[in-house]
Short mmCIF file of C-alpha atoms in Angstrom, two decimals:
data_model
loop_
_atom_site.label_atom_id
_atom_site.label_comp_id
_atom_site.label_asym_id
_atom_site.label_seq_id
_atom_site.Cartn_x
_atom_site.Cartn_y
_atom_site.Cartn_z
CA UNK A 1200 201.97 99.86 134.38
CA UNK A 1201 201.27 102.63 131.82
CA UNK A 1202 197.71 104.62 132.38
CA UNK A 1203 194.87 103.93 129.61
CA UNK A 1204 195.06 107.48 129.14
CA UNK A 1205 197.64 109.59 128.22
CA UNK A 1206 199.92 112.18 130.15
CA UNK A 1207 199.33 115.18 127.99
CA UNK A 1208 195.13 114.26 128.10
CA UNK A 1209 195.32 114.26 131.69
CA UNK A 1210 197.57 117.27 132.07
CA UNK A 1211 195.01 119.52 129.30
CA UNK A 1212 192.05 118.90 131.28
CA UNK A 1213 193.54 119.56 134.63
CA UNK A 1214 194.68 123.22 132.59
CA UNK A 1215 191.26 123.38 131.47
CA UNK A 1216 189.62 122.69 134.81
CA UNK A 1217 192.02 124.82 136.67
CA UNK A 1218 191.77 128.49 133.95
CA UNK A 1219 188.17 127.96 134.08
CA UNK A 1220 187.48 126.95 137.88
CA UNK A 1221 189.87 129.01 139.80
CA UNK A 1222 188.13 132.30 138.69
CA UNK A 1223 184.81 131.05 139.13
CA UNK A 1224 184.94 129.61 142.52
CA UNK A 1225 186.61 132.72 143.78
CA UNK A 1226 183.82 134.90 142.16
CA UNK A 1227 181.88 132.56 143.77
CA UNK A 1228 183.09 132.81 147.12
CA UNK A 1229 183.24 136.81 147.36
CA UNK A 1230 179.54 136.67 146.40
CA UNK A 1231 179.23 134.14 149.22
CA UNK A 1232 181.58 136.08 151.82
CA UNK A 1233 179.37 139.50 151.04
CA UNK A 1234 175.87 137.70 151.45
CA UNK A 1235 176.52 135.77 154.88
CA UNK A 1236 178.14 138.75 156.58
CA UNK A 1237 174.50 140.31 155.49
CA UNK A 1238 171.94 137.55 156.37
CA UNK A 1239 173.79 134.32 156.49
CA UNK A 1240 171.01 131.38 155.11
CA UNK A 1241 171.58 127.35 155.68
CA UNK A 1242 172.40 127.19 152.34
CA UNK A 1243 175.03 129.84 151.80
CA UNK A 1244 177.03 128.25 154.52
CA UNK A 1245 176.76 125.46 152.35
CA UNK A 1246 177.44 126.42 149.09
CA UNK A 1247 180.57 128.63 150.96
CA UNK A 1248 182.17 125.40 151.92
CA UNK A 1249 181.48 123.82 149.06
CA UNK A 1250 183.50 126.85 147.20
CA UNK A 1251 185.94 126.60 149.73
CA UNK A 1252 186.40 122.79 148.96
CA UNK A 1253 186.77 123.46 145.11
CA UNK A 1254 189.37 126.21 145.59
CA UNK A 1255 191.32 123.79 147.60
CA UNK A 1256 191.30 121.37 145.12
CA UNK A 1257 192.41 123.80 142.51
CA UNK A 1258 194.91 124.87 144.76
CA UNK A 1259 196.58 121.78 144.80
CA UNK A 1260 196.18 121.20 141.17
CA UNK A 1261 199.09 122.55 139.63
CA UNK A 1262 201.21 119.44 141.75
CA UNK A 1263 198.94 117.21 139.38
CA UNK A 1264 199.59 119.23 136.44
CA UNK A 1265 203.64 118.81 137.19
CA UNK A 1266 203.09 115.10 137.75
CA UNK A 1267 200.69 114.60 134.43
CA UNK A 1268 203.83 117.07 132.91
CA UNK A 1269 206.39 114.48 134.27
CA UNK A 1270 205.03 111.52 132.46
CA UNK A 1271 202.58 110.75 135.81
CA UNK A 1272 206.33 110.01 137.41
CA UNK A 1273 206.43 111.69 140.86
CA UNK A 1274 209.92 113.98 141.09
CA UNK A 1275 208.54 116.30 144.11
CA UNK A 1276 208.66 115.24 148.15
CA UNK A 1277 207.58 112.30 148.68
CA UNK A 1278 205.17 113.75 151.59
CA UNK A 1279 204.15 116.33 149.70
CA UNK A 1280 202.38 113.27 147.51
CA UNK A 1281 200.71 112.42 150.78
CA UNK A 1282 199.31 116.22 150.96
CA UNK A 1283 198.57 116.18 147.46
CA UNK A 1284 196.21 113.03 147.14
CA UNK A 1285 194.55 113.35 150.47
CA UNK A 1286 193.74 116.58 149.67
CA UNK A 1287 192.99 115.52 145.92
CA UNK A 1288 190.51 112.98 147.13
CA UNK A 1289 189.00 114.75 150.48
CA UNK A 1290 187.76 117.95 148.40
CA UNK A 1291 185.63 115.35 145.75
CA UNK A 1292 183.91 113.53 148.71
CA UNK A 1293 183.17 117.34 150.90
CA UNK A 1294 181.79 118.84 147.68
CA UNK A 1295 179.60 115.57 146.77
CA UNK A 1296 178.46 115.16 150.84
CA UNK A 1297 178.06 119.17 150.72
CA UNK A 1298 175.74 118.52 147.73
CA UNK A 1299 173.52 115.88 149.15
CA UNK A 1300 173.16 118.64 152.74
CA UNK A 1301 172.40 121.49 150.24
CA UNK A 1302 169.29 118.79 148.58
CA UNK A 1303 168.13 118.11 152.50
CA UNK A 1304 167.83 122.09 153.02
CA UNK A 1305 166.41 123.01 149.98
CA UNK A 1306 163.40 119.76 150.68
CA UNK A 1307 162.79 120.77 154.22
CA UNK A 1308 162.67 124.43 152.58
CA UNK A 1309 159.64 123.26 150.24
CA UNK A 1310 158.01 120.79 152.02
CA UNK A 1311 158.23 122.21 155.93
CA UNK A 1312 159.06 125.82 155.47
CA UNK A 1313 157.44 126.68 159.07
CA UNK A 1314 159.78 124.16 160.41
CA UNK A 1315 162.49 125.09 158.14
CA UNK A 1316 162.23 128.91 159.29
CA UNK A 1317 162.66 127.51 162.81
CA UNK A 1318 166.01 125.59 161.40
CA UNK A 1319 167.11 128.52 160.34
CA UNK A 1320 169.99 129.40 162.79
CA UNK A 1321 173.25 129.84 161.06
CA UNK A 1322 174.78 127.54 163.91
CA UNK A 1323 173.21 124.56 162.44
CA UNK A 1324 174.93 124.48 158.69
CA UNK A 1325 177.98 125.75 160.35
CA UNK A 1326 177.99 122.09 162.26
CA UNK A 1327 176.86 120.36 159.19
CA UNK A 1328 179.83 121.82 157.19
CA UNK A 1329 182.54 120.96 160.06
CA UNK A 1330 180.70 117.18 160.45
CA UNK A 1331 181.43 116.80 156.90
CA UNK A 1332 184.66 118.01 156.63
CA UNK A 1333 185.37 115.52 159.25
CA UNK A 1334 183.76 112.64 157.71
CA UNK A 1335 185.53 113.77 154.55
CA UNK A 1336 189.52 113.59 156.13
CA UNK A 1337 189.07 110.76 158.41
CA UNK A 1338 187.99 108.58 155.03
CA UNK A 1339 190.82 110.23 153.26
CA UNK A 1340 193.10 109.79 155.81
CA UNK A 1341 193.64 106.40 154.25
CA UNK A 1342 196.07 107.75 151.63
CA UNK A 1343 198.52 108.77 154.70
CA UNK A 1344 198.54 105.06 155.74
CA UNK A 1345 198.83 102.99 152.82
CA UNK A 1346 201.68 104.92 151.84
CA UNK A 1347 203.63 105.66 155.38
CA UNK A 1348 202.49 102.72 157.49
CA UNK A 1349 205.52 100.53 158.29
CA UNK A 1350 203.60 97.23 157.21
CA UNK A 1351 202.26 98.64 153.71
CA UNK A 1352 204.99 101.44 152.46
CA UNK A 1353 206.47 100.00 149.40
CA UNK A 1354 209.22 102.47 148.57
CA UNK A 1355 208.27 103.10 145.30
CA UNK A 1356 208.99 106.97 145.04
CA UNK A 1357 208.75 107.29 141.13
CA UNK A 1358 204.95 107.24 141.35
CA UNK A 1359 201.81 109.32 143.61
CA UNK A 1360 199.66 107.06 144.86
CA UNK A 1361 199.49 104.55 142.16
CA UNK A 1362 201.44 100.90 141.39
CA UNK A 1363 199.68 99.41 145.05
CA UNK A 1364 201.40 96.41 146.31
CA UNK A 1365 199.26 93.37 147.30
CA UNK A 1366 199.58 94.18 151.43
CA UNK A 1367 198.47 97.79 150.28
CA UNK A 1368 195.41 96.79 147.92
CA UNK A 1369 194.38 94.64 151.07
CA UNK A 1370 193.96 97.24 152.93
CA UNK A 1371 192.74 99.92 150.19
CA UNK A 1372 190.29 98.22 148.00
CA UNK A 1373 187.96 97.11 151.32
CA UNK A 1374 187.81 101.18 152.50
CA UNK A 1375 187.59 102.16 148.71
CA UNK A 1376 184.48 100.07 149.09
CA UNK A 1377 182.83 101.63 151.88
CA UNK A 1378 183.68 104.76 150.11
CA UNK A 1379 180.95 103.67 147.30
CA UNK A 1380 178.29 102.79 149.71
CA UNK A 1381 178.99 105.65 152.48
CA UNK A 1382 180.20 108.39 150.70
CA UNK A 1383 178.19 108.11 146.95
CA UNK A 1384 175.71 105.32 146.86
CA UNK A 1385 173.91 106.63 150.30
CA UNK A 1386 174.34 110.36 149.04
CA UNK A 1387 173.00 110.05 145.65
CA UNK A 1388 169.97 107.95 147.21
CA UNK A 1389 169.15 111.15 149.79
CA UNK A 1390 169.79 113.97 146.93
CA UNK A 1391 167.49 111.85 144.69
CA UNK A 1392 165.05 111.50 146.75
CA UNK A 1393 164.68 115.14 147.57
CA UNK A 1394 165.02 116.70 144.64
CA UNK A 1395 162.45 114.55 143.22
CA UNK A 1396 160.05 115.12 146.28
CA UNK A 1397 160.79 118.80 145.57
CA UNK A 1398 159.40 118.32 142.19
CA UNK A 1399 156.19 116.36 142.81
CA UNK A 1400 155.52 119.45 145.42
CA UNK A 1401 155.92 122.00 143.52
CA UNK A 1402 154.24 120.91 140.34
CA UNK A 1403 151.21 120.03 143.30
CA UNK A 1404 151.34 123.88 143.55
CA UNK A 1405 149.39 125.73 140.89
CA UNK A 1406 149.78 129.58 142.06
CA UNK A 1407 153.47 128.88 141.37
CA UNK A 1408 154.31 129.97 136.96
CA UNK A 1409 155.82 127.22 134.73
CA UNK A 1410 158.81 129.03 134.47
CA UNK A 1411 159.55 128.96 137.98
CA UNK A 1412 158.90 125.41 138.35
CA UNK A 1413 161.11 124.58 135.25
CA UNK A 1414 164.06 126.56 136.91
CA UNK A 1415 163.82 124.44 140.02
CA UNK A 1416 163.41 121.54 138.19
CA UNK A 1417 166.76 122.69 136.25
CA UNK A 1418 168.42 123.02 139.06
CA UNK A 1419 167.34 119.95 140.65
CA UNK A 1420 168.65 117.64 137.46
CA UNK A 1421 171.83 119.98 137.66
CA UNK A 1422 172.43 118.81 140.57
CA UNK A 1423 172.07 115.39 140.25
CA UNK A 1424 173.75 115.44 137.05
CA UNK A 1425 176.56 116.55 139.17
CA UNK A 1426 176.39 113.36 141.38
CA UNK A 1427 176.07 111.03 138.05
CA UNK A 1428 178.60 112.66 136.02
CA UNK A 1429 181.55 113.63 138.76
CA UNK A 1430 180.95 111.49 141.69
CA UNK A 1431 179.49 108.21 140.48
CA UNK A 1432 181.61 106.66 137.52
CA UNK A 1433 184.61 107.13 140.03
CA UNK A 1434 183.04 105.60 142.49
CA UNK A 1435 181.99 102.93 140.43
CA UNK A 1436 185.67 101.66 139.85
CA UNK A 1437 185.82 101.45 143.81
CA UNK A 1438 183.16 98.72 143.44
CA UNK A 1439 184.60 97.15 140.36
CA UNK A 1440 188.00 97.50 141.37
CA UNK A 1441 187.30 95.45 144.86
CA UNK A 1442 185.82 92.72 143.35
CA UNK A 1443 188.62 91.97 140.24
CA UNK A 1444 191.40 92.67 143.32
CA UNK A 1445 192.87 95.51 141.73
CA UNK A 1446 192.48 99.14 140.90
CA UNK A 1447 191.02 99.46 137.23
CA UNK A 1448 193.10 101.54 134.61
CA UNK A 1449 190.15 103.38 133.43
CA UNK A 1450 190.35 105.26 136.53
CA UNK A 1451 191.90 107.78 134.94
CA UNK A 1452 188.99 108.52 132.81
CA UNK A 1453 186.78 108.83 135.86
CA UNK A 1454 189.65 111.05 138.01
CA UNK A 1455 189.11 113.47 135.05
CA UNK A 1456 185.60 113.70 135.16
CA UNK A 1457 185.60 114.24 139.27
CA UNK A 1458 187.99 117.06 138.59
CA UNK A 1459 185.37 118.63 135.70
CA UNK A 1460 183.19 119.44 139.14
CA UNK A 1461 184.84 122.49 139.93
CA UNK A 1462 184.17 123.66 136.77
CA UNK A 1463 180.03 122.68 137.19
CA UNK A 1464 179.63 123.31 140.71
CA UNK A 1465 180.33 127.45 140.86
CA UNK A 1466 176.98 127.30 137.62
CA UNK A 1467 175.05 125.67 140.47
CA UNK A 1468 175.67 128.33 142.64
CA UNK A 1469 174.81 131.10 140.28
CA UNK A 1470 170.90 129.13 139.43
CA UNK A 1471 170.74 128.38 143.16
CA UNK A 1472 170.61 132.05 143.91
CA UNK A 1473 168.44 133.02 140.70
CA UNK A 1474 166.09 130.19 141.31
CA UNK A 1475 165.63 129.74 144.99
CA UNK A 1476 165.78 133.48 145.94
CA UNK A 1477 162.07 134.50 146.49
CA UNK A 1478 161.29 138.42 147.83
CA UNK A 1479 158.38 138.62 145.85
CA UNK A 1480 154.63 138.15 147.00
CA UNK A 1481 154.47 135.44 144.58
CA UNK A 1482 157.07 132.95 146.36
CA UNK A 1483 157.41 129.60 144.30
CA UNK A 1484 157.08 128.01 147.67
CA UNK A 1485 154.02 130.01 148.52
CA UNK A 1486 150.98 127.94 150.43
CA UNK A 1487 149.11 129.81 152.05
CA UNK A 1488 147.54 133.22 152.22
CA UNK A 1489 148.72 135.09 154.87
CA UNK A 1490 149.67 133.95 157.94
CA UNK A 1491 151.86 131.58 157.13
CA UNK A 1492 153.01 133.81 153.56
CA UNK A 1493 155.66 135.76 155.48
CA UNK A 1494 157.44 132.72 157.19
CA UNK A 1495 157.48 130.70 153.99
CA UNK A 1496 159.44 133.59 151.79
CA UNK A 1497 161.83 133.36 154.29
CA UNK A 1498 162.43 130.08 154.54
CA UNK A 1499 162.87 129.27 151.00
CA UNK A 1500 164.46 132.26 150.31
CA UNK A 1501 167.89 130.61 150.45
CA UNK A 1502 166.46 127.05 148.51
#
């Protein structure tokens, strides 16, 4: 079965994705690297992995730029297709679950900064992170046993992960289900939710400037764009695909938009620190005078 789109699409936005991500993610991450070994915040440890999970991804994308080169025919190791998609498919679900933790943060930030403050130990994201890296590989582990199980290997070595026999889409479409509900329906909900309570709090605020509330308001929709633009659409064909029985050749189209995150996600980091870094006596999560003035700089200073 031929894709809807076509090789040489495929292979010019993986180019794209990869020229323009690879640098930015690493700028990224040596701004990261030289602010935690300084004061290491919640969400720095976040936003780290989350570089972390984008550079792996673009690591691995040249073996999808040979494959789109190839015609989407697979001519490398067969295992090294098993290495390829789980870590293809892992990295989209850490960033997008790395995401929703980084909304969490940033509301408990703004709406409990006393108790945020008390949160503050870098132990705590450095769980978080290894929780969802976890939650990430054992969901993606699933491309390892459709495609090596003794029941559900189908031989086929001329394609990656694609072409599913019946006994294979049996097993793949009901976990490509849970996928939608666990992995993006549940984190869009809890990103949405904050960011939107984040909102109606600080517009509630009126020591803090409109400007400052417009750039946390950008980066809130940034965010979520993010989830609605990268995460969601191929997420979407999980549900879709479940219900017609089959995986749904427009796919592609959504694969290339997931892969268009590592390209968005290091501009998030840049307005995260810009808008969310408050030194100033005028915090934009400033609520009270003075006793509790001190505590609140530094517990937003990192939302």
């Amino acid at each position: 079965m031929e894709p809807i789109v076509r090789s040489e699409v495929i292979l010019s936005i993986y180019i794209i994705s990869f020229l323009i991500g690879l640098p930015a993610n690493l700028l990224a991450l040596y701004a990261f690297s030289v602010k935690i070994h300084s004061k290491p915040l919640p969400t720095d440890i976040l936003l780290l992995n989350l570089t972390v999970s984008d550079l792996l991804f673009l690591i691995i994308l040249p073996l999808k730029m040979h494959e789109a080169a190839s015609g989407m025919a697979w001519n490398l190791p067969k295992f090294m297709c098993s290495i390829t998609s789980f870590t293809f498919f892992s990295t989209i679900y850490t960033s997008s679950l790395l995401l929703t933790a980084v909304s969490v943060v940033r509301y408990i930030g703004v709406a409990f900064p006393i108790a945020y403050h008390q949160l503050q130990r870098p132990m705590y994201a450095i769980v978080i992170s290894a929780v969802i890296w976890l939650i990430s590989a054992a969901h993606c582990s699933i491309t390892f046993i459709v495609q090596h199980h003794p029941s559900l290997s189908s031989g086929n070595t001329s394609v990656c992960y694609e072409n599913f026999t019946e006994k294979q889409l049996e097993v793949l479409l009901p976990v490509r289900l849970e996928f939608f509900f666990v992995l993006c329906l549940i984190p869009l909900l809890i990103s949405v939710y904050c960011y939107l309570r984040c909102i109606l709090i600080l517009y509630s605020r009126p020591r803090i400037s409109q400007i400052q509330k417009q750039k946390a308001i950008g980066m809130a929709l940034g965010t979520l764009a993010v989830f609605l633009i990268c995460v969601v659409p191929y997420n979407t064909s999980h549900l879709l695909g479940y219900f017609q029985g089959d995986s749904p050749r427009w796919r592609y189209y959504t694969l290339l938009l997931s892969t268009f995150n590592t390209c968005i996600d290091p501009i998030i980091f840049y307005f995260s620190s810009s808008t969310f870094h408050c030194t100033s006596e005028k915090s934009i999560f400033r609520k009270h005078r003075r006793g509790a003035s001190g505590i609140q700089r530094q517990a937003t200073s990192s939302s």
